[in-house]
DNA sequence: CGACTAGTTGAGCCGATTCAACCCCAGTGG
DNA sequence: CCACTGGGGTTGAATCGGCTCAACTAGTCG
């Protein structure tokens, strides 16, 4: 498949959420990019237990990372939004410790893993950025672990809704009608460490309490303050983040 | 405080668990090292909500990383053993999203954060290694999240015991009497997302079933196969890991 | 000798789970 | 055209794993 837009004109960079790169860096990224691929909603991107020779940047769409147990119990580790980087956790030649599935139709920028080394050598700033992205993702998993380990069902839901909303807002995904929200209740349950039924009931309770609305697949936070209080959510100062 | 041993002779490197570095790299690390510090068991190393200008490599002792909620509920994200790197998640000038406490008496190698940039520029391989360490730590948090989200109490405990034991074994911490095990039941509970009381009861059940023993602070896995089955644990192939 | 920390154990309760229906809607194929 | 199917969502009932409360032991430290 042909690359539609050159990295220089990457639509993500317009959102203002990402830190600028030098022309040389962008050129290098462009040269490293082997192709773009589209993946259908619901399809796997990386298989649990297989290795992959590629890394991806999520250009558009939603994706989630998960692990599972032999009997099918599944835990979603985190959700990835456009601009996020996929595949760092996989050591080359080693089985993937987790799976990655497309939540919506998705466009990916594909990078060969063996070029990574060139990146670190030729553009140390980009190497630094990749570490940043990795640390950032770990922070998100930490947050989720704190939720699953110590928050009640309602608190977990509040946290997840706020957090996803803020992230999406940052990259310009929130329109006047709210945020197009592709998660099913099963996804929520799997991310929160809850059962589907209990997720549903708690969701309804929060909705009835007027904390949020979800109409025609669009999420609105009707009472962000109450949600934040419930979740014990603190907004971290927003700053530009790297984009590879 | 004076640095006791030069990095070249770092005792950790003898365990065979770490990948070798070139002389130039080790020299660079040595030059970056500002000092070594000792921290008493139970003392904080990084404060939740404060920023730090330093990074650390854990030279000896055990440490844990945690987050907490306004009312004191605490979740331990992971435990760090000698050779692990501390402080990546903190953005410079940004409040730490988590705290790090010493579990035992601890020795740390201290690196100034502002030298990181030099490291990436002068020794891209070391930059690559740091990314590796970060990805590895994220993987451990993933594992823990899978436990807390989807495993039963007994399964969680089995998983944690095996995992800690294997990691400690790898770096030569396991002696003929077993593994010196510094965690209290409160630590276990906080790591597993369980209450102290329930952790205690489940622990006793597993012990009575002959799966492990913990005498005089030393852990032995009496029935590793049964533990692994219970936890749905798969050993990943062991390979040398970077050490900074 | 308190005072404090870590561990142990029982009783009762509750949040979350499982099981089981049922609804709505969008495909899809006869 | 309609019957059938499957995915997503909703709801009630019964159950249970894990929680809280509470009391008690053993060891250690000043």
Short mmCIF file of C-alpha atoms (C1' of nucleotides) in Angstrom, two decimals:
data_model
loop_
_atom_site.label_atom_id
_atom_site.label_comp_id
_atom_site.label_asym_id
_atom_site.label_seq_id
_atom_site.Cartn_x
_atom_site.Cartn_y
_atom_site.Cartn_z
CA UNK A 1 0.00 0.00 0.00
CA UNK A 2 1.15 3.47 -0.81
CA UNK A 3 1.75 5.99 1.91
CA UNK A 4 -0.98 8.56 1.58
CA UNK A 5 0.54 11.58 3.21
CA UNK A 6 4.17 12.38 3.86
CA UNK A 7 5.09 12.52 7.55
CA UNK A 8 5.87 16.17 7.17
CA UNK A 9 2.18 16.78 6.58
CA UNK A 10 1.01 14.21 9.11
CA UNK A 11 -2.50 15.31 10.11
CA UNK A 12 -1.75 14.47 13.73
CA UNK A 13 0.76 17.27 13.98
CA UNK A 14 -1.97 19.84 13.49
CA UNK A 15 -3.64 19.02 16.78
CA UNK A 16 -0.95 20.83 18.72
CA UNK A 17 -0.65 17.91 21.09
CA UNK A 18 2.69 16.79 19.74
CA UNK A 19 6.10 18.30 20.03
CA UNK A 20 7.64 19.47 16.78
CA UNK A 21 10.55 17.67 15.16
CA UNK A 22 13.36 18.94 13.00
CA UNK A 23 13.11 18.46 9.26
CA UNK A 24 15.93 15.95 9.40
CA UNK A 25 14.11 13.90 11.99
CA UNK A 26 10.91 13.87 10.04
CA UNK A 27 12.80 12.90 6.94
CA UNK A 28 14.38 10.04 8.81
CA UNK A 29 11.04 8.84 10.11
CA UNK A 30 9.66 9.05 6.61
CA UNK A 31 12.53 6.96 5.28
CA UNK A 32 12.02 4.37 7.98
CA UNK A 33 8.33 4.06 7.25
CA UNK A 34 7.82 0.99 5.10
CA UNK A 35 4.11 1.43 4.47
CA UNK A 36 0.76 2.25 5.92
CA UNK A 37 -1.81 -0.44 6.62
CA UNK A 38 -5.47 -0.37 7.40
CA UNK A 39 -6.94 -2.86 9.82
CA UNK A 40 -10.64 -3.58 10.21
CA UNK A 41 -12.38 -3.07 13.52
CA UNK A 42 -12.14 -6.20 15.63
CA UNK A 43 -9.08 -7.60 13.88
CA UNK A 44 -5.86 -8.42 15.66
CA UNK A 45 -2.77 -6.29 15.05
CA UNK A 46 -0.35 -8.25 17.20
CA UNK A 47 -1.04 -11.77 18.39
CA UNK A 48 -0.46 -12.84 21.96
CA UNK A 49 2.38 -15.32 21.96
CA UNK A 50 3.76 -14.49 18.52
CA UNK A 51 6.62 -12.20 17.75
CA UNK A 52 6.58 -9.40 15.27
CA UNK A 53 9.26 -7.76 13.22
CA UNK A 54 7.41 -4.50 13.10
CA UNK A 55 6.52 -1.48 15.15
CA UNK A 56 3.60 0.80 14.52
CA UNK A 57 2.40 4.27 15.11
CA UNK A 58 -1.33 4.52 15.34
CA UNK A 59 -2.39 7.12 12.79
CA UNK A 60 -6.15 6.92 13.17
CA UNK A 61 -8.62 4.81 15.10
CA UNK A 62 -8.65 3.14 18.49
CA UNK A 63 -6.73 0.08 19.59
CA UNK A 64 -6.35 -1.87 22.82
CA UNK A 65 -3.66 -3.97 24.41
CA UNK A 66 -4.59 -7.00 26.48
CA UNK A 67 -3.41 -10.21 28.07
CA UNK A 68 -5.35 -13.35 28.85
CA UNK A 69 -5.33 -16.57 30.83
CA UNK A 70 -5.64 -20.12 29.57
CA UNK A 71 -9.38 -20.26 30.25
CA UNK A 72 -10.18 -17.10 28.34
CA UNK A 73 -10.28 -14.54 31.11
CA UNK A 74 -9.06 -11.34 29.53
CA UNK A 75 -7.61 -8.14 30.92
CA UNK A 76 -7.24 -5.02 28.83
CA UNK A 77 -4.06 -3.17 29.82
CA UNK A 78 -4.73 0.11 28.08
CA UNK A 79 -6.31 1.79 25.10
CA UNK A 80 -4.25 3.48 22.43
CA UNK A 81 -5.30 6.57 20.56
CA UNK A 82 -3.86 8.20 17.43
CA UNK A 83 -0.22 9.14 17.94
CA UNK A 84 0.48 6.24 20.27
CA UNK A 85 3.28 3.84 19.56
CA UNK A 86 2.70 0.08 19.38
CA UNK A 87 4.99 -2.84 19.93
CA UNK A 88 7.73 -1.63 22.24
CA UNK A 89 7.14 -4.36 24.80
CA UNK A 90 7.95 -7.08 22.32
CA UNK A 91 11.53 -8.13 22.30
CA UNK A 92 12.71 -9.11 18.89
CA UNK A 93 12.49 -12.84 18.45
CA UNK A 94 10.55 -13.23 21.62
CA UNK A 95 6.91 -14.14 21.96
CA UNK A 96 4.66 -11.18 22.46
CA UNK A 97 3.53 -10.96 26.05
CA UNK A 98 0.28 -9.37 25.03
CA UNK A 99 -2.11 -9.00 22.14
CA UNK A 100 -3.17 -5.84 20.37
CA UNK A 101 -6.55 -5.59 18.65
CA UNK A 102 -8.19 -2.90 16.60
CA UNK A 103 -11.24 -1.43 18.29
CA UNK A 104 -12.29 0.59 15.28
CA UNK A 105 -11.07 0.65 11.71
CA UNK A 106 -7.51 1.71 12.05
CA UNK A 107 -4.61 3.12 10.04
CA UNK A 108 -1.08 2.22 11.08
CA UNK A 109 2.34 3.48 10.06
CA UNK A 110 4.63 0.49 9.88
CA UNK A 111 8.30 0.55 10.87
CA UNK A 112 10.71 -2.36 10.60
CA UNK A 113 12.08 -3.20 13.99
CA UNK A 114 15.66 -3.63 12.77
CA UNK A 115 15.82 0.02 11.78
CA UNK A 116 15.33 1.05 15.39
CA UNK A 117 19.00 0.76 15.98
CA UNK A 118 19.71 3.28 13.22
CA UNK A 119 17.24 5.61 14.81
CA UNK A 120 19.01 5.57 18.13
CA UNK A 121 22.36 6.06 16.51
CA UNK A 122 21.46 8.76 14.01
CA UNK A 123 18.83 10.64 15.95
CA UNK A 124 19.39 10.30 19.65
CA UNK A 125 16.58 12.77 20.29
CA UNK A 126 14.16 10.36 18.67
CA UNK A 127 15.52 7.54 20.79
CA UNK A 128 14.90 9.69 23.80
CA UNK A 129 11.36 10.27 22.56
CA UNK A 130 10.71 6.58 22.26
CA UNK A 131 11.79 6.06 25.84
CA UNK A 132 9.44 8.87 26.77
CA UNK A 133 6.57 7.17 24.98
CA UNK A 134 7.34 3.93 26.72
CA UNK A 135 7.45 5.56 30.13
CA UNK A 136 4.23 7.34 29.36
CA UNK A 137 2.49 4.13 28.45
CA UNK A 138 3.75 2.52 31.61
CA UNK A 139 2.26 5.38 33.57
CA UNK A 140 -1.10 4.69 31.98
CA UNK A 141 -0.91 1.04 32.93
CA UNK A 142 0.02 2.10 36.46
CA UNK A 143 -3.07 4.25 36.60
CA UNK A 144 -5.23 1.41 35.42
CA UNK A 145 -3.66 -0.94 37.96
CA UNK A 146 -4.40 1.53 40.72
CA UNK A 147 -8.02 1.55 39.57
CA UNK A 148 -8.42 -2.17 39.28
CA UNK A 149 -6.64 -2.85 42.53
CA UNK A 150 -8.07 -0.16 44.75
CA UNK A 151 -11.05 1.64 43.28
CA UNK A 152 -14.69 0.57 43.54
CA UNK A 153 -16.63 -0.25 40.39
CA UNK A 154 -18.15 3.22 40.12
CA UNK A 155 -14.82 4.89 40.77
CA UNK A 156 -13.12 2.80 38.12
CA UNK A 157 -15.69 3.69 35.52
CA UNK A 158 -15.50 7.36 36.37
CA UNK A 159 -11.73 7.26 36.09
CA UNK A 160 -11.72 5.49 32.75
CA UNK A 161 -14.32 7.78 31.24
CA UNK A 162 -12.53 10.95 32.31
CA UNK A 163 -9.14 9.68 31.31
CA UNK A 164 -10.17 8.54 27.84
CA UNK A 165 -12.14 11.71 27.31
CA UNK A 166 -9.22 13.96 28.22
CA UNK A 167 -6.80 12.04 26.06
CA UNK A 168 -9.16 12.13 23.10
CA UNK A 169 -9.88 15.80 23.64
CA UNK A 170 -6.19 16.58 23.59
CA UNK A 171 -5.79 15.25 20.07
CA UNK A 172 -8.95 16.84 18.77
CA UNK A 173 -11.29 13.87 18.73
CA UNK A 174 -14.05 15.57 20.69
CA UNK A 175 -16.63 17.31 18.54
CA UNK A 176 -19.68 19.39 19.44
CA UNK A 177 -21.71 16.21 19.74
CA UNK A 178 -19.22 14.74 22.20
CA UNK A 179 -16.64 12.01 21.72
CA UNK A 180 -17.31 9.12 19.33
CA UNK A 181 -16.94 6.25 21.76
CA UNK A 182 -16.29 2.84 20.23
CA UNK A 183 -15.98 0.70 23.37
CA UNK A 184 -18.58 -1.93 24.12
CA UNK A 185 -19.46 -2.67 27.71
CA UNK A 186 -17.46 -5.85 27.36
CA UNK A 187 -14.36 -3.79 26.63
CA UNK A 188 -15.02 -1.61 29.63
CA UNK A 189 -15.50 -4.66 31.84
CA UNK A 190 -12.28 -6.23 30.58
CA UNK A 191 -10.33 -3.04 31.16
CA UNK A 192 -11.75 -2.50 34.62
CA UNK A 193 -11.46 -6.04 35.91
CA UNK A 194 -15.23 -6.29 36.37
CA UNK A 195 -17.91 -8.60 35.06
CA UNK A 196 -20.03 -7.49 32.15
CA UNK A 197 -23.23 -7.49 34.18
CA UNK A 198 -21.85 -5.44 37.00
CA UNK A 199 -20.30 -2.99 34.57
CA UNK A 200 -23.66 -2.53 32.94
CA UNK A 201 -25.47 -1.89 36.20
CA UNK A 202 -22.88 0.54 37.49
CA UNK A 203 -22.80 2.35 34.17
CA UNK A 204 -26.55 2.84 34.30
CA UNK A 205 -26.34 4.15 37.85
CA UNK A 206 -23.80 6.79 36.89
CA UNK A 207 -25.83 7.71 33.86
CA UNK A 208 -29.02 8.01 35.93
CA UNK A 209 -27.09 10.24 38.34
CA UNK A 210 -26.44 12.57 35.42
CA UNK A 211 -22.67 12.18 35.42
CA UNK A 212 -22.34 11.37 31.75
CA UNK A 213 -24.36 10.57 28.67
CA UNK A 214 -23.72 8.16 25.86
CA UNK A 215 -26.15 8.67 23.02
CA UNK A 216 -25.68 7.20 19.58
CA UNK A 217 -22.16 6.20 20.44
CA UNK A 218 -21.11 9.66 21.57
CA UNK A 219 -19.81 10.29 25.02
CA UNK A 220 -20.37 13.52 26.96
CA UNK A 221 -19.21 14.23 30.46
CA UNK A 222 -22.20 16.03 31.92
CA UNK A 223 -20.68 16.56 35.34
CA UNK A 224 -16.90 16.39 35.02
CA UNK A 225 -16.36 17.76 38.52
CA UNK A 226 -18.45 15.03 40.14
CA UNK A 227 -16.75 12.38 38.01
CA UNK A 228 -13.32 13.70 38.97
CA UNK A 229 -14.25 13.74 42.64
CA UNK A 230 -15.57 10.22 42.44
CA UNK A 231 -12.48 8.96 40.64
CA UNK A 232 -9.98 10.97 42.69
CA UNK A 233 -8.72 12.24 39.36
CA UNK A 234 -6.06 14.88 39.08
CA UNK A 235 -5.38 16.49 35.76
CA UNK A 236 -1.69 16.47 35.03
CA UNK A 237 -0.38 19.54 33.29
CA UNK A 238 -0.65 18.97 29.57
CA UNK A 239 2.47 19.32 27.56
CA UNK A 240 3.39 18.41 24.06
CA UNK A 241 4.41 14.80 23.63
CA UNK A 242 6.64 13.18 21.07
CA UNK A 243 5.35 11.65 17.89
CA UNK A 244 7.32 9.16 15.87
CA UNK B 1 29.49 9.57 50.04
CA UNK B 2 32.28 7.88 48.18
CA UNK B 3 31.56 5.34 45.49
CA UNK B 4 32.69 2.03 46.87
CA UNK B 5 33.35 0.02 43.78
CA UNK B 6 33.95 1.19 40.25
CA UNK B 7 31.22 0.22 37.80
CA UNK B 8 33.70 -1.92 35.96
CA UNK B 9 33.80 -4.19 38.99
CA UNK B 10 30.11 -3.89 39.77
CA UNK B 11 29.20 -7.00 41.73
CA UNK B 12 25.95 -7.33 39.81
CA UNK B 13 27.79 -8.13 36.62
CA UNK B 14 29.05 -11.36 38.08
CA UNK B 15 25.61 -12.92 38.27
CA UNK B 16 25.55 -13.51 34.52
CA UNK B 17 22.08 -12.03 34.32
CA UNK B 18 23.22 -8.84 32.65
CA UNK B 19 24.50 -8.21 29.19
CA UNK B 20 28.08 -7.03 28.96
CA UNK B 21 28.97 -3.48 28.00
CA UNK B 22 31.96 -2.06 26.24
CA UNK B 23 34.70 -0.44 28.31
CA UNK B 24 33.75 2.93 26.89
CA UNK B 25 30.17 2.50 27.96
CA UNK B 26 31.10 1.47 31.46
CA UNK B 27 33.46 4.40 31.69
CA UNK B 28 30.68 6.70 30.63
CA UNK B 29 28.30 5.28 33.20
CA UNK B 30 30.98 5.67 35.82
CA UNK B 31 31.47 9.30 34.87
CA UNK B 32 27.76 9.95 35.02
CA UNK B 33 27.45 8.41 38.46
CA UNK B 34 27.40 11.22 40.99
CA UNK B 35 27.43 9.07 44.09
CA UNK B 36 26.03 6.06 45.85
CA UNK B 37 23.50 6.41 48.63
CA UNK B 38 22.19 4.05 51.22
CA UNK B 39 18.55 4.19 52.23
CA UNK B 40 17.11 2.54 55.32
CA UNK B 41 14.35 -0.03 55.06
CA UNK B 42 10.97 1.65 55.08
CA UNK B 43 12.23 5.03 53.91
CA UNK B 44 10.97 6.76 50.81
CA UNK B 45 13.24 7.09 47.78
CA UNK B 46 10.90 9.10 45.58
CA UNK B 47 7.86 10.91 46.93
CA UNK B 48 4.49 10.68 45.24
CA UNK B 49 3.69 14.11 43.90
CA UNK B 50 7.20 15.53 44.00
CA UNK B 51 9.65 15.69 41.16
CA UNK B 52 13.19 14.50 41.27
CA UNK B 53 16.29 15.52 39.42
CA UNK B 54 17.83 12.11 39.76
CA UNK B 55 17.65 8.62 38.43
CA UNK B 56 18.83 5.53 40.23
CA UNK B 57 20.03 2.06 39.63
CA UNK B 58 19.26 -0.28 42.46
CA UNK B 59 22.54 -1.85 43.49
CA UNK B 60 21.38 -3.91 46.44
CA UNK B 61 18.15 -4.44 48.35
CA UNK B 62 14.47 -4.46 47.50
CA UNK B 63 12.28 -1.52 46.57
CA UNK B 64 8.67 -1.05 45.52
CA UNK B 65 6.75 1.41 43.41
CA UNK B 66 3.22 2.39 44.37
CA UNK B 67 0.40 4.83 43.89
CA UNK B 68 -2.34 5.83 46.27
CA UNK B 69 -5.70 7.52 46.58
CA UNK B 70 -6.70 10.45 48.72
CA UNK B 71 -8.06 8.25 51.50
CA UNK B 72 -4.93 6.16 51.82
CA UNK B 73 -5.81 3.16 49.69
CA UNK B 74 -2.51 2.04 48.23
CA UNK B 75 -1.60 -0.08 45.24
CA UNK B 76 1.88 -1.44 44.72
CA UNK B 77 2.71 -1.45 41.01
CA UNK B 78 5.81 -3.61 41.11
CA UNK B 79 8.83 -4.62 43.10
CA UNK B 80 12.34 -3.76 42.01
CA UNK B 81 15.35 -5.94 42.55
CA UNK B 82 19.07 -5.20 42.19
CA UNK B 83 19.90 -4.09 38.66
CA UNK B 84 16.55 -2.41 38.12
CA UNK B 85 16.35 1.20 37.08
CA UNK B 86 14.32 3.75 39.04
CA UNK B 87 12.72 6.98 38.03
CA UNK B 88 12.03 6.73 34.30
CA UNK B 89 8.35 7.50 34.65
CA UNK B 90 9.02 10.91 36.10
CA UNK B 91 9.13 13.67 33.58
CA UNK B 92 11.62 16.29 34.51
CA UNK B 93 9.92 19.13 36.35
CA UNK B 94 6.72 17.18 36.63
CA UNK B 95 5.24 15.74 39.78
CA UNK B 96 6.00 12.09 40.25
CA UNK B 97 3.01 9.97 39.44
CA UNK B 98 4.05 7.36 41.96
CA UNK B 99 6.14 6.85 45.05
CA UNK B 100 9.11 4.56 45.54
CA UNK B 101 9.96 3.16 48.96
CA UNK B 102 12.79 1.00 50.21
CA UNK B 103 11.62 -2.39 51.37
CA UNK B 104 14.98 -3.37 52.83
CA UNK B 105 18.13 -1.42 53.43
CA UNK B 106 19.16 -0.37 49.98
CA UNK B 107 22.13 0.93 48.02
CA UNK B 108 21.48 3.16 45.03
CA UNK B 109 23.67 4.48 42.24
CA UNK B 110 22.63 8.07 41.60
CA UNK B 111 22.58 9.67 38.16
CA UNK B 112 21.67 13.26 37.40
CA UNK B 113 18.74 13.39 35.09
CA UNK B 114 20.20 16.13 32.91
CA UNK B 115 23.04 13.87 31.85
CA UNK B 116 20.58 11.49 30.25
CA UNK B 117 20.66 13.50 27.11
CA UNK B 118 24.43 13.05 26.84
CA UNK B 119 23.95 9.36 27.27
CA UNK B 120 21.58 9.11 24.33
CA UNK B 121 23.85 11.21 22.18
CA UNK B 122 27.18 9.64 23.03
CA UNK B 123 26.12 6.05 23.59
CA UNK B 124 23.02 5.23 21.58
CA UNK B 125 23.30 1.61 22.65
CA UNK B 126 22.81 2.66 26.23
CA UNK B 127 19.81 4.73 25.23
CA UNK B 128 18.43 1.67 23.57
CA UNK B 129 19.06 -0.26 26.78
CA UNK B 130 17.13 2.24 28.81
CA UNK B 131 14.17 1.89 26.52
CA UNK B 132 14.50 -1.85 26.96
CA UNK B 133 14.44 -1.50 30.73
CA UNK B 134 11.39 0.69 30.52
CA UNK B 135 9.54 -1.74 28.28
CA UNK B 136 10.52 -4.56 30.58
CA UNK B 137 9.15 -2.78 33.59
CA UNK B 138 5.94 -2.07 31.75
CA UNK B 139 5.65 -5.74 31.01
CA UNK B 140 5.87 -6.49 34.71
CA UNK B 141 3.14 -4.02 35.47
CA UNK B 142 1.04 -5.61 32.74
CA UNK B 143 1.49 -8.97 34.39
CA UNK B 144 0.45 -7.59 37.72
CA UNK B 145 -2.57 -5.92 36.18
CA UNK B 146 -3.62 -9.20 34.61
CA UNK B 147 -3.38 -10.77 38.06
CA UNK B 148 -5.28 -8.10 39.90
CA UNK B 149 -7.93 -7.82 37.23
CA UNK B 150 -8.56 -11.44 36.41
CA UNK B 151 -6.96 -13.88 38.81
CA UNK B 152 -8.46 -15.18 42.06
CA UNK B 153 -6.73 -14.46 45.35
CA UNK B 154 -4.92 -17.79 45.43
CA UNK B 155 -3.86 -17.45 41.80
CA UNK B 156 -2.53 -13.96 42.40
CA UNK B 157 -0.44 -15.07 45.32
CA UNK B 158 0.92 -18.05 43.42
CA UNK B 159 1.84 -15.79 40.52
CA UNK B 160 3.58 -13.22 42.67
CA UNK B 161 5.56 -15.80 44.61
CA UNK B 162 6.79 -17.58 41.51
CA UNK B 163 7.57 -14.40 39.67
CA UNK B 164 9.55 -12.82 42.49
CA UNK B 165 11.34 -16.07 43.16
CA UNK B 166 12.41 -16.47 39.52
CA UNK B 167 13.60 -12.92 39.26
CA UNK B 168 15.58 -13.17 42.47
CA UNK B 169 17.02 -16.51 41.45
CA UNK B 170 18.22 -15.04 38.19
CA UNK B 171 20.42 -12.52 39.94
CA UNK B 172 21.74 -14.95 42.51
CA UNK B 173 19.67 -14.00 45.53
CA UNK B 174 18.46 -17.52 46.25
CA UNK B 175 20.65 -19.45 48.66
CA UNK B 176 20.48 -23.01 49.96
CA UNK B 177 18.06 -21.87 52.66
CA UNK B 178 15.75 -20.32 50.08
CA UNK B 179 15.15 -16.68 49.20
CA UNK B 180 15.37 -13.99 51.89
CA UNK B 181 11.89 -12.55 51.57
CA UNK B 182 11.39 -9.07 52.99
CA UNK B 183 7.73 -8.47 52.12
CA UNK B 184 5.16 -8.21 54.86
CA UNK B 185 1.66 -9.48 54.26
CA UNK B 186 0.61 -5.87 53.97
CA UNK B 187 2.94 -5.44 51.01
CA UNK B 188 1.56 -8.56 49.40
CA UNK B 189 -1.99 -7.36 49.94
CA UNK B 190 -1.20 -3.94 48.46
CA UNK B 191 0.46 -5.48 45.44
CA UNK B 192 -2.33 -7.95 44.83
CA UNK B 193 -5.27 -5.62 45.33
CA UNK B 194 -6.51 -7.68 48.27
CA UNK B 195 -7.24 -6.91 51.90
CA UNK B 196 -4.69 -7.83 54.52
CA UNK B 197 -6.98 -10.33 56.21
CA UNK B 198 -7.88 -12.16 53.05
CA UNK B 199 -4.25 -12.25 51.97
CA UNK B 200 -3.35 -13.83 55.27
CA UNK B 201 -6.01 -16.52 55.02
CA UNK B 202 -5.20 -17.40 51.45
CA UNK B 203 -1.50 -17.47 52.20
CA UNK B 204 -2.10 -19.93 55.00
CA UNK B 205 -4.20 -22.13 52.74
CA UNK B 206 -1.47 -22.36 50.13
CA UNK B 207 1.09 -23.02 52.81
CA UNK B 208 -1.05 -25.78 54.35
CA UNK B 209 -1.40 -27.28 50.87
CA UNK B 210 2.37 -27.59 50.80
CA UNK B 211 2.91 -25.22 47.88
CA UNK B 212 5.53 -23.08 49.57
CA UNK B 213 7.18 -22.43 52.88
CA UNK B 214 8.27 -19.24 54.52
CA UNK B 215 10.36 -19.88 57.59
CA UNK B 216 12.43 -17.24 59.30
CA UNK B 217 11.89 -14.88 56.41
CA UNK B 218 13.09 -17.33 53.78
CA UNK B 219 10.90 -18.38 50.93
CA UNK B 220 10.99 -21.80 49.33
CA UNK B 221 8.76 -23.00 46.53
CA UNK B 222 7.96 -26.55 47.65
CA UNK B 223 5.78 -27.38 44.66
CA UNK B 224 6.69 -25.07 41.79
CA UNK B 225 4.69 -27.10 39.28
CA UNK B 226 1.48 -26.80 41.26
CA UNK B 227 2.09 -23.10 41.81
CA UNK B 228 2.72 -22.55 38.12
CA UNK B 229 -0.43 -24.46 37.22
CA UNK B 230 -2.46 -22.47 39.68
CA UNK B 231 -1.08 -19.16 38.45
CA UNK B 232 -1.13 -20.05 34.75
CA UNK B 233 2.51 -19.06 34.75
CA UNK B 234 4.73 -19.47 31.74
CA UNK B 235 8.44 -19.07 32.08
CA UNK B 236 9.77 -16.75 29.43
CA UNK B 237 13.13 -17.66 28.00
CA UNK B 238 15.79 -16.01 30.10
CA UNK B 239 18.22 -13.80 28.35
CA UNK B 240 20.74 -11.30 29.52
CA UNK B 241 19.32 -7.88 30.24
CA UNK B 242 20.94 -4.49 30.19
CA UNK B 243 22.42 -2.87 33.25
CA UNK B 244 23.08 0.83 33.48
"C1'" DC C 1 6.97 -2.93 81.58
"C1'" DG C 2 4.17 -0.70 77.93
"C1'" DA C 3 3.88 0.21 73.07
"C1'" DC C 4 4.20 -1.05 68.64
"C1'" DT C 5 4.55 -4.13 64.52
"C1'" DA C 6 3.37 -8.38 62.19
"C1'" DG C 7 0.62 -12.13 61.96
"C1'" DT C 8 -3.72 -15.01 62.95
"C1'" DT C 9 -8.49 -16.19 63.26
"C1'" DG C 10 -13.71 -15.90 63.64
"C1'" DA C 11 -18.20 -13.62 62.43
"C1'" DG C 12 -21.06 -11.16 59.57
"C1'" DC C 13 -21.73 -8.47 55.67
"C1'" DC C 14 -21.64 -6.58 51.04
"C1'" DG C 15 -19.92 -5.69 46.41
"C1'" DA C 16 -19.43 -8.15 42.62
"C1'" DT C 17 -20.20 -12.56 40.32
"C1'" DT C 18 -22.86 -16.10 37.89
"C1'" DC C 19 -26.94 -17.69 35.80
"C1'" DA C 20 -30.74 -16.83 33.18
"C1'" DA C 21 -33.92 -14.33 30.76
"C1'" DC C 22 -35.25 -10.88 27.65
"C1'" DC C 23 -35.06 -6.74 24.20
"C1'" DC C 24 -33.49 -4.28 20.18
"C1'" DC C 25 -31.44 -4.05 15.92
"C1'" DA C 26 -28.73 -5.03 11.80
"C1'" DG C 27 -27.48 -8.42 8.64
"C1'" DT C 28 -28.36 -12.22 5.75
"C1'" DG C 29 -30.39 -15.64 3.16
"C1'" DG C 30 -34.40 -18.39 1.58
"C1'" DC D 1 -40.75 -10.24 2.28
"C1'" DC D 2 -39.92 -12.32 6.51
"C1'" DA D 3 -37.58 -15.70 9.41
"C1'" DC D 4 -33.39 -16.48 11.51
"C1'" DT D 5 -29.14 -15.30 13.75
"C1'" DG D 6 -25.76 -12.98 16.44
"C1'" DG D 7 -23.94 -8.94 18.85
"C1'" DG D 8 -24.79 -5.59 22.20
"C1'" DG D 9 -27.38 -4.07 25.97
"C1'" DT D 10 -30.64 -4.65 30.21
"C1'" DT D 11 -32.50 -6.68 34.26
"C1'" DG D 12 -33.68 -9.82 38.30
"C1'" DA D 13 -32.31 -13.49 41.57
"C1'" DA D 14 -29.26 -16.17 44.00
"C1'" DT D 15 -24.66 -16.94 45.39
"C1'" DC D 16 -19.96 -16.24 46.86
"C1'" DG D 17 -15.32 -14.34 47.20
"C1'" DG D 18 -13.37 -11.08 49.51
"C1'" DC D 19 -14.22 -7.22 52.79
"C1'" DT D 20 -14.69 -5.05 57.44
"C1'" DC D 21 -14.74 -5.38 62.26
"C1'" DA D 22 -12.86 -7.20 66.12
"C1'" DA D 23 -10.13 -9.72 69.15
"C1'" DC D 24 -6.01 -11.99 70.33
"C1'" DT D 25 -0.84 -13.81 70.06
"C1'" DA D 26 4.09 -13.36 69.62
"C1'" DG D 27 8.12 -10.84 69.11
"C1'" DT D 28 10.87 -6.63 69.57
"C1'" DC D 29 12.35 -2.34 71.04
"C1'" DG D 30 13.08 1.54 74.27
#
